[in-house]
Amino acid sequence: MLPAIRRDPVGVFMRGALRFGDVVYFRIGPRRGYLLTNPEDVRHVLQDNARNYHKSPLYDKLRLFLGNGLLTSEDDLWLRQRRIAQPAFHRQRVTALAGVMGEAARDAAARWRPFAAAGQPVDVDEEMMRLTRTVVVRALLGADLGPFTSTIDQAWAIVNQHVGESFWSLGFTDGWPTHRNRRFQAARAVLRGAVDHVITERRRNPSDSDDLLSMLMSARDEETGEAMTDEQLRVEVTTFLLAGQETTSLALTWTWYLLSQNPRARQRLEDELDAMLDGRPPEYPDLAHLPYLRMVIDEAMRLYPPAWGFSRQALADDRLGGFQLPRGWLAFVIPYVLHRLPAFWTDPDAFDPERFSPERSADRPKFAYIPFGAGPRQCIGNQFALIETQLIVATLAQAYRLQLVPRHNAEPWPLITLRPRYGMPMIIERRTPARRPSQPPADPRR
Ligand code: HEM
């Protein structure tokens, strides 16, 4: 399947699942494995029998560039790093960061004013990247990127393309001085420079803040009392920059795209925002009263899950859906496919946020919808991302309406993450939130 998978991984997995059912055998180059689409089997691999699985060798490509950080490490190292970082993502800590998220969203709203006035298209994918990068850098690293601010997003794009395309390659040309490899090395150097800048600045001005960066820098090994090595610290900061910025920005980009294609849903969202917020900026407590907003975001991540697919490798033989999974074989879990299976989703390709209403979700198996993964390796930043995306959409959708540039091809591109292959140029129109009708003046005759 290697050439077909290289051309169209999402299509190959989707067709396999539709044609052959819950467990589909794949041979991809030298590797063998199963695509799993029964939520019970997904639960088994990611959660119930997670100890029997490591992230698959496909992550080696990511490891080559990210090193062994929280996203890519295993066993004791993973557990230690997860324990160090976890407190930064407790609900209370994350809700306390809502102010930073809201402020960044308002800055973006102000930045868009001239674009709206000129009616010129804006690359919304790039805008969202900038916005979520600002949030991660400010909220978790308490930093700014100094001279790297203007180059880092382009560097990520190059790295994502390089690593994403090489996922399925056998790596024969990895070390060659080709144009592609040189471009990748240059992008890596930019990222390394940015991360070093953040760490050096914090060392120069030690702050008494208790953000994620402080936690990483002050953590001490329980047995040896030693701090993380500089290299491990670098790896973790890079991991959080990548994992925190890229996926969240794509969730937002696809949300804007889907809203522009579904004017009725957009209208309903605007009505909810106008009625609840009455033109003021949203704050964290408002989110509990904006159910449709949350459903829109859940539905966008169903259709375009930013982490579109992941995989595991069995450490020992296992049994799945009545089949033997031998040691060393892979298990593919592909949210893009799970999220569109007709068995769990009526009219699966339609954008229908209300399918996430409590009534319509009640009978759906939990593991049929896993944009943040599941089990011990579930995304550490899921609350952070959900609060951030809701605040950003609520802020910007009050002030603007985004229209996809006519005839633009918004084809998804499954790299490490699911990017829009040709970007997402959109026209930004200003809108005035409808004010709640004010109370009629009291009748003076009474
Ligand atoms: C919409 C936004 C996001 C999506 C869709 C997403 C998705 C995911 C998924 C699917 C995984 C598990 C991958 C696997 O099992 O192989 C994961 C892991 C991870 N995510 Fe996220 N993520 C998002 C936002 C964030 C944010 C905001 C952060 C941090 C600020 C973050 C940090 C991480 C880290 C560190 C891991 C590795 C956790 C571990 O293995 O212990 N993510 N994410």
Tab-separated table of C-alpha atoms and ligand atoms in Angstrom:
chain	number	residue	atom	x	y	z
A	1	MET	CA	0.000	0.000	0.000
A	2	LEU	CA	2.994	2.312	0.311
A	3	PRO	CA	2.607	4.292	-2.942
A	4	ALA	CA	-1.158	4.670	-2.460
A	5	ILE	CA	-0.760	5.740	1.167
A	6	ARG	CA	1.878	8.252	0.201
A	7	ARG	CA	-0.460	9.787	-2.344
A	8	ASP	CA	-3.632	9.861	-0.271
A	9	PRO	CA	-3.367	8.425	3.257
A	10	VAL	CA	-6.759	9.632	4.415
A	11	GLY	CA	-8.561	8.306	1.318
A	12	VAL	CA	-6.847	4.897	1.543
A	13	PHE	CA	-7.761	4.452	5.224
A	14	MET	CA	-11.315	5.701	4.629
A	15	ARG	CA	-11.959	3.361	1.711
A	16	GLY	CA	-10.421	0.449	3.629
A	17	ALA	CA	-12.716	1.021	6.602
A	18	LEU	CA	-15.845	1.402	4.460
A	19	ARG	CA	-15.082	-1.686	2.420
A	20	PHE	CA	-13.670	-4.126	4.974
A	21	GLY	CA	-15.103	-3.124	8.353
A	22	ASP	CA	-13.732	-2.901	11.891
A	23	VAL	CA	-10.254	-4.388	11.468
A	24	VAL	CA	-8.402	-3.850	8.206
A	25	TYR	CA	-5.047	-5.451	7.508
A	26	PHE	CA	-2.428	-3.186	5.929
A	27	ARG	CA	1.025	-3.859	4.662
A	28	ILE	CA	2.888	-0.581	4.237
A	29	GLY	CA	6.443	-1.091	3.007
A	30	PRO	CA	8.158	-3.255	5.619
A	31	ARG	CA	5.432	-2.719	8.234
A	32	ARG	CA	2.237	-4.597	8.907
A	33	GLY	CA	-0.704	-3.607	10.993
A	34	TYR	CA	-4.419	-3.070	11.414
A	35	LEU	CA	-6.563	-0.048	10.919
A	36	LEU	CA	-9.038	-0.097	13.818
A	37	THR	CA	-12.432	1.535	13.541
A	38	ASN	CA	-14.463	-0.258	16.182
A	39	PRO	CA	-14.536	2.112	19.182
A	40	GLU	CA	-14.115	-0.872	21.523
A	41	ASP	CA	-10.846	-1.830	19.796
A	42	VAL	CA	-9.715	1.790	19.875
A	43	ARG	CA	-10.413	1.869	23.615
A	44	HIS	CA	-8.477	-1.370	24.051
A	45	VAL	CA	-5.334	-0.044	22.371
A	46	LEU	CA	-5.353	3.519	23.666
A	47	GLN	CA	-6.673	2.905	27.143
A	48	ASP	CA	-7.447	-0.566	28.512
A	49	ASN	CA	-4.293	-2.286	27.258
A	50	ALA	CA	-2.213	0.869	26.685
A	51	ARG	CA	0.727	-0.706	28.530
A	52	ASN	CA	1.151	-3.143	25.667
A	53	TYR	CA	1.733	-0.351	23.153
A	54	HIS	CA	4.330	2.231	22.335
A	55	LYS	CA	3.970	5.015	19.805
A	56	SER	CA	4.785	3.427	16.461
A	57	PRO	CA	8.089	3.771	14.561
A	58	LEU	CA	6.336	6.281	12.319
A	59	TYR	CA	6.951	8.737	15.176
A	60	ASP	CA	10.710	8.239	14.663
A	61	LYS	CA	10.552	10.918	11.987
A	62	LEU	CA	9.043	13.286	14.506
A	63	ARG	CA	11.553	12.145	17.115
A	64	LEU	CA	14.447	12.951	14.797
A	65	PHE	CA	13.415	16.545	14.919
A	66	LEU	CA	11.617	16.850	18.278
A	67	GLY	CA	13.826	14.544	20.321
A	68	ASN	CA	12.397	12.497	23.183
A	69	GLY	CA	9.871	14.868	24.708
A	70	LEU	CA	6.443	14.446	26.222
A	71	LEU	CA	4.832	13.719	22.854
A	72	THR	CA	7.358	11.137	21.691
A	73	SER	CA	8.930	9.496	24.775
A	74	GLU	CA	7.827	6.302	26.529
A	75	ASP	CA	7.716	4.613	29.916
A	76	ASP	CA	9.647	6.196	32.818
A	77	LEU	CA	10.886	9.264	30.968
A	78	TRP	CA	7.368	10.000	29.660
A	79	LEU	CA	5.793	9.512	33.100
A	80	ARG	CA	8.308	11.798	34.786
A	81	GLN	CA	7.862	14.560	32.216
A	82	ARG	CA	4.067	14.233	32.251
A	83	ARG	CA	4.031	14.585	36.045
A	84	ILE	CA	6.183	17.699	35.864
A	85	ALA	CA	3.988	19.383	33.252
A	86	GLN	CA	0.565	18.228	34.455
A	87	PRO	CA	0.005	20.878	37.163
A	88	ALA	CA	0.302	23.627	34.519
A	89	PHE	CA	-2.787	22.147	32.848
A	90	HIS	CA	-5.056	21.718	35.852
A	91	ARG	CA	-8.426	23.230	35.163
A	92	GLN	CA	-7.969	26.117	37.572
A	93	ARG	CA	-4.605	27.014	36.107
A	94	VAL	CA	-5.941	26.933	32.594
A	95	THR	CA	-9.022	29.012	33.369
A	96	ALA	CA	-6.710	31.575	34.943
A	97	LEU	CA	-5.054	31.907	31.519
A	98	ALA	CA	-8.335	32.801	29.809
A	99	GLY	CA	-7.478	36.501	30.220
A	100	VAL	CA	-4.310	36.090	28.123
A	101	MET	CA	-6.296	34.197	25.479
A	102	GLY	CA	-9.044	36.839	25.342
A	103	GLU	CA	-6.502	39.651	25.099
A	104	ALA	CA	-4.705	37.973	22.189
A	105	ALA	CA	-8.049	37.510	20.423
A	106	ARG	CA	-8.908	41.200	20.898
A	107	ASP	CA	-5.485	42.184	19.530
A	108	ALA	CA	-6.248	40.079	16.445
A	109	ALA	CA	-9.654	41.747	16.081
A	110	ALA	CA	-7.925	45.154	16.110
A	111	ARG	CA	-5.285	43.961	13.620
A	112	TRP	CA	-8.013	42.903	11.183
A	113	ARG	CA	-9.704	46.297	11.035
A	114	PRO	CA	-7.672	47.645	8.097
A	115	PHE	CA	-8.041	44.356	6.193
A	116	ALA	CA	-11.803	44.553	6.618
A	117	ALA	CA	-11.862	48.190	5.529
A	118	ALA	CA	-9.808	47.408	2.405
A	119	GLY	CA	-11.831	44.268	1.558
A	120	GLN	CA	-8.576	42.486	0.808
A	121	PRO	CA	-8.309	38.704	1.375
A	122	VAL	CA	-6.409	37.581	4.430
A	123	ASP	CA	-4.629	34.242	4.889
A	124	VAL	CA	-6.704	33.053	7.786
A	125	ASP	CA	-4.505	29.976	8.306
A	126	GLU	CA	-1.521	32.258	8.868
A	127	GLU	CA	-3.530	34.594	11.094
A	128	MET	CA	-4.645	31.703	13.293
A	129	MET	CA	-1.078	30.387	13.490
A	130	ARG	CA	0.100	33.802	14.654
A	131	LEU	CA	-2.698	34.045	17.190
A	132	THR	CA	-2.285	30.611	18.784
A	133	ARG	CA	1.481	31.026	18.811
A	134	THR	CA	1.064	34.280	20.711
A	135	VAL	CA	-1.186	32.535	23.228
A	136	VAL	CA	1.167	29.603	23.865
A	137	VAL	CA	4.222	31.806	24.092
A	138	ARG	CA	2.594	34.273	26.474
A	139	ALA	CA	0.454	31.925	28.539
A	140	LEU	CA	2.712	28.918	28.962
A	141	LEU	CA	6.185	30.270	28.425
A	142	GLY	CA	5.657	33.807	29.718
A	143	ALA	CA	7.891	35.019	26.926
A	144	ASP	CA	8.073	36.670	23.595
A	145	LEU	CA	10.098	35.336	20.716
A	146	GLY	CA	12.047	38.512	20.038
A	147	PRO	CA	13.790	38.368	16.664
A	148	PHE	CA	12.201	34.986	15.882
A	149	THR	CA	8.624	36.269	15.921
A	150	SER	CA	8.563	36.904	12.199
A	151	THR	CA	10.277	33.705	11.077
A	152	ILE	CA	8.937	30.976	13.322
A	153	ASP	CA	5.593	30.285	11.605
A	154	GLN	CA	7.216	29.776	8.220
A	155	ALA	CA	9.782	27.487	9.858
A	156	TRP	CA	6.988	25.343	11.350
A	157	ALA	CA	5.285	25.110	7.979
A	158	ILE	CA	8.493	23.787	6.413
A	159	VAL	CA	9.105	21.322	9.239
A	160	ASN	CA	5.495	20.081	9.131
A	161	GLN	CA	5.688	19.515	5.400
A	162	HIS	CA	9.069	17.823	5.588
A	163	VAL	CA	8.236	15.506	8.490
A	164	GLY	CA	4.684	14.881	7.230
A	165	GLU	CA	5.830	13.897	3.757
A	166	SER	CA	8.632	11.724	5.070
A	167	PHE	CA	6.318	9.766	7.412
A	168	TRP	CA	5.779	7.217	4.688
A	169	SER	CA	9.237	7.330	3.123
A	170	LEU	CA	11.907	4.753	3.838
A	171	GLY	CA	14.422	7.461	4.630
A	172	PHE	CA	17.110	6.588	2.048
A	173	THR	CA	17.680	10.231	1.142
A	174	ASP	CA	17.358	11.725	4.633
A	175	GLY	CA	21.010	12.692	4.950
A	176	TRP	CA	21.529	13.934	1.389
A	177	PRO	CA	22.256	17.615	0.796
A	178	THR	CA	19.148	18.096	-1.348
A	179	HIS	CA	17.347	21.433	-1.537
A	180	ARG	CA	14.509	19.950	0.517
A	181	ASN	CA	16.820	18.693	3.267
A	182	ARG	CA	18.749	21.955	3.408
A	183	ARG	CA	15.531	23.919	3.706
A	184	PHE	CA	14.459	21.634	6.561
A	185	GLN	CA	17.783	22.084	8.377
A	186	ALA	CA	17.489	25.863	8.063
A	187	ALA	CA	13.950	25.767	9.477
A	188	ARG	CA	15.138	23.579	12.346
A	189	ALA	CA	17.840	26.111	13.117
A	190	VAL	CA	15.224	28.881	13.349
A	191	LEU	CA	13.144	26.817	15.783
A	192	ARG	CA	16.140	25.929	17.881
A	193	GLY	CA	17.135	29.588	17.966
A	194	ALA	CA	13.645	30.594	19.100
A	195	VAL	CA	13.575	27.997	21.868
A	196	ASP	CA	17.057	28.949	23.077
A	197	HIS	CA	15.964	32.582	23.079
A	198	VAL	CA	13.009	31.783	25.368
A	199	ILE	CA	15.168	29.785	27.792
A	200	THR	CA	18.042	32.284	27.866
A	201	GLU	CA	15.683	35.202	28.467
A	202	ARG	CA	14.061	33.402	31.402
A	203	ARG	CA	17.458	32.571	32.887
A	204	ARG	CA	18.505	36.182	32.493
A	205	ASN	CA	15.311	37.481	34.119
A	206	PRO	CA	14.161	34.758	36.454
A	207	SER	CA	10.523	35.510	37.171
A	208	ASP	CA	8.543	34.337	40.170
A	209	SER	CA	5.716	33.242	37.901
A	210	ASP	CA	4.527	29.661	38.130
A	211	ASP	CA	3.968	29.062	34.435
A	212	LEU	CA	4.827	25.906	32.535
A	213	LEU	CA	8.343	27.119	31.711
A	214	SER	CA	9.067	27.704	35.418
A	215	MET	CA	7.785	24.225	36.223
A	216	LEU	CA	10.012	22.667	33.605
A	217	MET	CA	13.035	24.669	34.753
A	218	SER	CA	12.597	24.133	38.465
A	219	ALA	CA	11.667	20.433	38.366
A	220	ARG	CA	14.088	18.177	40.223
A	221	ASP	CA	14.459	14.434	39.838
A	222	GLU	CA	12.961	12.677	42.883
A	223	GLU	CA	15.938	10.372	43.319
A	224	THR	CA	18.949	12.366	42.170
A	225	GLY	CA	17.665	15.875	42.869
A	226	GLU	CA	19.027	16.949	39.492
A	227	ALA	CA	17.367	19.438	37.142
A	228	MET	CA	16.473	18.559	33.572
A	229	THR	CA	19.415	18.739	31.211
A	230	ASP	CA	19.487	21.740	28.884
A	231	GLU	CA	18.782	19.429	25.974
A	232	GLN	CA	15.707	17.893	27.632
A	233	LEU	CA	14.421	21.351	28.509
A	234	ARG	CA	14.863	22.436	24.896
A	235	VAL	CA	13.012	19.353	23.694
A	236	GLU	CA	10.041	20.006	25.986
A	237	VAL	CA	9.776	23.686	25.122
A	238	THR	CA	9.843	22.773	21.423
A	239	THR	CA	7.173	20.120	22.009
A	240	PHE	CA	4.836	22.573	23.706
A	241	LEU	CA	5.413	25.214	21.066
A	242	LEU	CA	4.572	22.742	18.311
A	243	ALA	CA	1.743	20.854	20.014
A	244	GLY	CA	0.135	23.950	21.478
A	245	GLN	CA	0.214	26.210	18.464
A	246	GLU	CA	-0.221	24.117	15.375
A	247	THR	CA	-3.226	21.930	16.246
A	248	THR	CA	-5.220	24.712	17.867
A	249	SER	CA	-4.683	27.046	14.951
A	250	LEU	CA	-5.903	24.373	12.527
A	251	ALA	CA	-9.033	23.720	14.603
A	252	LEU	CA	-9.759	27.443	14.248
A	253	THR	CA	-8.943	27.661	10.538
A	254	TRP	CA	-11.276	24.772	9.706
A	255	THR	CA	-13.977	26.283	11.930
A	256	TRP	CA	-13.865	29.549	9.942
A	257	TYR	CA	-13.961	27.600	6.704
A	258	LEU	CA	-16.974	25.523	7.756
A	259	LEU	CA	-18.858	28.552	9.062
A	260	SER	CA	-18.311	30.340	5.759
A	261	GLN	CA	-19.775	27.334	3.910
A	262	ASN	CA	-22.766	27.009	6.236
A	263	PRO	CA	-24.434	30.408	6.566
A	264	ARG	CA	-27.334	29.090	8.654
A	265	ALA	CA	-25.021	27.677	11.278
A	266	ARG	CA	-23.034	30.909	11.221
A	267	GLN	CA	-26.193	32.935	11.729
A	268	ARG	CA	-27.197	30.758	14.644
A	269	LEU	CA	-23.774	31.223	16.218
A	270	GLU	CA	-23.934	34.992	15.751
A	271	ASP	CA	-27.415	35.069	17.299
A	272	GLU	CA	-26.188	33.150	20.334
A	273	LEU	CA	-23.158	35.403	20.766
A	274	ASP	CA	-25.176	38.593	20.355
A	275	ALA	CA	-27.880	37.464	22.765
A	276	MET	CA	-25.463	36.327	25.462
A	277	LEU	CA	-22.665	38.849	25.194
A	278	ASP	CA	-24.460	41.922	23.980
A	279	GLY	CA	-21.339	43.134	22.198
A	280	ARG	CA	-18.889	42.786	25.095
A	281	PRO	CA	-15.759	40.593	24.939
A	282	PRO	CA	-16.341	37.022	26.132
A	283	GLU	CA	-14.830	35.837	29.388
A	284	TYR	CA	-14.324	32.342	30.687
A	285	PRO	CA	-17.597	32.142	32.716
A	286	ASP	CA	-19.583	33.077	29.572
A	287	LEU	CA	-18.556	29.852	27.866
A	288	ALA	CA	-20.959	27.797	29.989
A	289	HIS	CA	-23.797	29.832	28.439
A	290	LEU	CA	-22.696	29.465	24.825
A	291	PRO	CA	-23.593	25.848	24.012
A	292	TYR	CA	-23.844	26.304	20.253
A	293	LEU	CA	-20.325	27.792	20.122
A	294	ARG	CA	-18.925	24.644	21.723
A	295	MET	CA	-20.918	22.418	19.361
A	296	VAL	CA	-19.538	24.325	16.351
A	297	ILE	CA	-15.980	23.691	17.510
A	298	ASP	CA	-16.636	20.030	18.298
A	299	GLU	CA	-18.185	19.576	14.868
A	300	ALA	CA	-15.275	21.308	13.114
A	301	MET	CA	-12.826	18.971	14.883
A	302	ARG	CA	-15.000	16.013	13.863
A	303	LEU	CA	-14.798	16.843	10.163
A	304	TYR	CA	-11.215	18.129	10.199
A	305	PRO	CA	-9.431	16.663	13.223
A	306	PRO	CA	-6.117	18.576	13.399
A	307	ALA	CA	-4.377	15.401	14.633
A	308	TRP	CA	-5.940	13.365	11.839
A	309	GLY	CA	-4.257	10.027	12.582
A	310	PHE	CA	-1.885	8.282	14.936
A	311	SER	CA	-0.487	4.811	15.468
A	312	ARG	CA	0.902	2.415	18.036
A	313	GLN	CA	3.192	-0.631	17.962
A	314	ALA	CA	2.371	-3.790	19.953
A	315	LEU	CA	5.047	-4.804	22.478
A	316	ALA	CA	3.525	-8.293	22.825
A	317	ASP	CA	0.911	-10.287	20.915
A	318	ASP	CA	-2.622	-9.059	21.411
A	319	ARG	CA	-6.144	-9.909	20.183
A	320	LEU	CA	-8.370	-7.339	18.559
A	321	GLY	CA	-11.861	-7.810	17.176
A	322	GLY	CA	-11.288	-11.563	16.993
A	323	PHE	CA	-7.932	-11.236	15.179
A	324	GLN	CA	-4.426	-11.901	16.377
A	325	LEU	CA	-2.206	-8.791	16.407
A	326	PRO	CA	1.373	-10.100	16.558
A	327	ARG	CA	4.100	-8.330	18.487
A	328	GLY	CA	5.732	-5.573	16.416
A	329	TRP	CA	2.640	-4.950	14.274
A	330	LEU	CA	1.043	-1.529	14.176
A	331	ALA	CA	-2.423	-0.354	15.196
A	332	PHE	CA	-3.661	2.651	13.211
A	333	VAL	CA	-6.187	4.924	14.913
A	334	ILE	CA	-7.405	7.522	12.461
A	335	PRO	CA	-9.780	10.122	13.937
A	336	TYR	CA	-10.527	11.438	10.440
A	337	VAL	CA	-11.990	8.040	9.537
A	338	LEU	CA	-13.651	7.322	12.899
A	339	HIS	CA	-15.314	10.731	12.792
A	340	ARG	CA	-16.950	10.058	9.425
A	341	LEU	CA	-18.142	6.473	9.762
A	342	PRO	CA	-21.820	6.185	8.807
A	343	ALA	CA	-22.295	3.720	11.693
A	344	PHE	CA	-21.963	6.548	14.210
A	345	TRP	CA	-22.731	9.698	12.251
A	346	THR	CA	-25.796	10.251	10.106
A	347	ASP	CA	-24.976	12.182	6.953
A	348	PRO	CA	-21.318	12.128	8.034
A	349	ASP	CA	-19.966	14.722	5.616
A	350	ALA	CA	-22.529	17.374	6.585
A	351	PHE	CA	-21.648	20.170	9.010
A	352	ASP	CA	-24.299	19.768	11.690
A	353	PRO	CA	-23.118	21.127	15.067
A	354	GLU	CA	-26.255	19.991	16.838
A	355	ARG	CA	-25.259	16.381	16.491
A	356	PHE	CA	-23.190	17.219	19.596
A	357	SER	CA	-26.255	18.184	21.631
A	358	PRO	CA	-26.606	15.989	24.747
A	359	GLU	CA	-29.704	14.248	23.327
A	360	ARG	CA	-28.105	13.341	20.028
A	361	SER	CA	-24.763	12.336	21.600
A	362	ALA	CA	-26.252	10.038	24.240
A	363	ASP	CA	-26.031	6.797	22.239
A	364	ARG	CA	-22.724	7.444	20.539
A	365	PRO	CA	-19.757	5.368	21.762
A	366	LYS	CA	-17.214	7.574	23.514
A	367	PHE	CA	-14.318	6.339	21.417
A	368	ALA	CA	-16.035	7.212	18.119
A	369	TYR	CA	-14.953	10.834	18.680
A	370	ILE	CA	-11.353	11.326	19.769
A	371	PRO	CA	-9.889	14.596	18.449
A	372	PHE	CA	-7.591	14.696	21.498
A	373	GLY	CA	-6.720	10.987	21.533
A	374	ALA	CA	-7.526	8.953	24.637
A	375	GLY	CA	-6.065	6.999	27.526
A	376	PRO	CA	-2.812	7.885	29.309
A	377	ARG	CA	-1.385	9.581	26.206
A	378	GLN	CA	-4.413	11.803	25.738
A	379	CYS	CA	-3.618	15.402	24.879
A	380	ILE	CA	-2.436	17.256	27.980
A	381	GLY	CA	-3.625	20.553	26.482
A	382	ASN	CA	-7.226	19.637	25.619
A	383	GLN	CA	-8.908	21.970	28.142
A	384	PHE	CA	-6.472	24.705	27.233
A	385	ALA	CA	-7.293	24.276	23.538
A	386	LEU	CA	-11.049	24.150	24.037
A	387	ILE	CA	-11.145	27.293	26.148
A	388	GLU	CA	-8.806	29.071	23.751
A	389	THR	CA	-10.730	28.170	20.586
A	390	GLN	CA	-14.068	29.140	22.120
A	391	LEU	CA	-12.792	32.522	23.327
A	392	ILE	CA	-11.168	33.277	19.989
A	393	VAL	CA	-14.194	32.324	17.877
A	394	ALA	CA	-16.549	34.209	20.226
A	395	THR	CA	-14.396	37.361	20.061
A	396	LEU	CA	-13.797	37.402	16.322
A	397	ALA	CA	-17.243	36.178	15.190
A	398	GLN	CA	-18.862	39.060	17.043
A	399	ALA	CA	-16.886	41.602	15.082
A	400	TYR	CA	-16.342	39.893	11.719
A	401	ARG	CA	-17.864	37.564	9.199
A	402	LEU	CA	-15.353	35.545	7.148
A	403	GLN	CA	-16.038	34.505	3.546
A	404	LEU	CA	-13.848	32.048	1.676
A	405	VAL	CA	-12.397	33.609	-1.452
A	406	PRO	CA	-14.670	32.370	-4.277
A	407	ARG	CA	-13.558	29.148	-5.983
A	408	HIS	CA	-10.670	28.630	-3.559
A	409	ASN	CA	-9.839	24.942	-3.155
A	410	ALA	CA	-9.829	24.214	0.595
A	411	GLU	CA	-8.425	20.710	0.206
A	412	PRO	CA	-7.086	19.161	3.426
A	413	TRP	CA	-3.451	18.076	3.448
A	414	PRO	CA	-2.635	15.295	5.896
A	415	LEU	CA	0.897	16.017	7.074
A	416	ILE	CA	1.694	15.608	10.794
A	417	THR	CA	-1.423	17.696	11.203
A	418	LEU	CA	-4.301	18.345	8.817
A	419	ARG	CA	-3.453	21.602	7.101
A	420	PRO	CA	-5.298	23.280	4.209
A	421	ARG	CA	-3.114	22.420	1.214
A	422	TYR	CA	-3.483	25.793	-0.501
A	423	GLY	CA	-3.949	27.938	2.595
A	424	MET	CA	-7.242	29.567	3.569
A	425	PRO	CA	-7.631	33.027	2.008
A	426	MET	CA	-10.788	34.710	3.254
A	427	ILE	CA	-12.441	38.092	2.957
A	428	ILE	CA	-13.127	39.663	6.318
A	429	GLU	CA	-16.329	41.685	6.609
A	430	ARG	CA	-17.045	43.808	9.615
A	431	ARG	CA	-20.312	43.150	11.416
A	432	THR	CA	-22.048	44.961	14.215
A	433	PRO	CA	-23.402	42.692	16.920
A	434	ALA	CA	-27.184	43.003	17.217
A	435	ARG	CA	-27.885	44.679	20.543
A	436	ARG	CA	-30.290	43.084	22.924
A	437	PRO	CA	-33.531	45.096	22.822
A	438	SER	CA	-33.358	47.395	25.832
A	439	GLN	CA	-36.112	47.240	28.447
A	440	PRO	CA	-39.073	49.470	27.526
A	441	PRO	CA	-39.078	52.590	29.705
A	442	ALA	CA	-41.353	52.306	32.701
A	443	ASP	CA	-44.858	53.649	32.036
A	444	PRO	CA	-45.013	57.048	33.837
A	445	ARG	CA	-48.798	56.657	34.382
A	446	ARG	CA	-48.292	53.714	36.721
B	1	HEM	C1	-7.291	21.589	19.057
B	1	HEM	C2	-6.120	21.467	19.587
B	1	HEM	C3	-5.407	20.163	19.882
B	1	HEM	C4	-5.591	18.914	19.339
B	1	HEM	C5	-6.616	18.498	18.292
B	1	HEM	C6	-4.627	18.037	19.977
B	1	HEM	C7	-4.536	16.668	19.712
B	1	HEM	C8	-3.687	15.808	20.377
B	1	HEM	C9	-3.681	14.365	20.225
B	1	HEM	C10	-4.601	13.572	19.320
B	1	HEM	C11	-2.717	13.857	21.041
B	1	HEM	C12	-2.374	12.384	21.253
B	1	HEM	C13	-1.466	11.835	20.155
B	1	HEM	C14	-1.240	10.336	20.316
B	1	HEM	O1	-1.911	9.666	21.094
B	1	HEM	O2	-0.343	9.809	19.630
B	1	HEM	C15	-2.077	14.993	21.693
B	1	HEM	C16	-1.029	14.897	22.588
B	1	HEM	C17	-0.415	15.995	23.147
B	1	HEM	N1	-0.810	17.316	23.056
B	1	HEM	FE1	-2.395	18.021	22.038
B	1	HEM	N2	-3.862	18.766	20.837
B	1	HEM	C18	-4.325	20.063	20.833
B	1	HEM	C19	-3.834	21.111	21.590
B	1	HEM	C20	-2.775	21.039	22.443
B	1	HEM	C21	-2.289	22.119	23.257
B	1	HEM	C22	-2.900	23.514	23.336
B	1	HEM	C23	-1.184	21.660	23.908
B	1	HEM	C24	-0.261	22.359	24.870
B	1	HEM	C25	-0.289	23.589	25.166
B	1	HEM	C26	-0.987	20.272	23.524
B	1	HEM	C27	0.032	19.453	23.953
B	1	HEM	C28	0.084	18.087	23.751
B	1	HEM	C29	1.121	17.231	24.324
B	1	HEM	C30	2.311	17.675	25.142
B	1	HEM	C31	0.788	15.914	23.958
B	1	HEM	C32	1.532	14.630	24.371
B	1	HEM	C33	0.902	14.137	25.657
B	1	HEM	C34	1.473	12.825	26.177
B	1	HEM	O3	1.818	11.952	25.385
B	1	HEM	O4	1.536	12.702	27.399
B	1	HEM	N3	-1.978	19.927	22.636
B	1	HEM	N4	-2.697	16.163	21.288
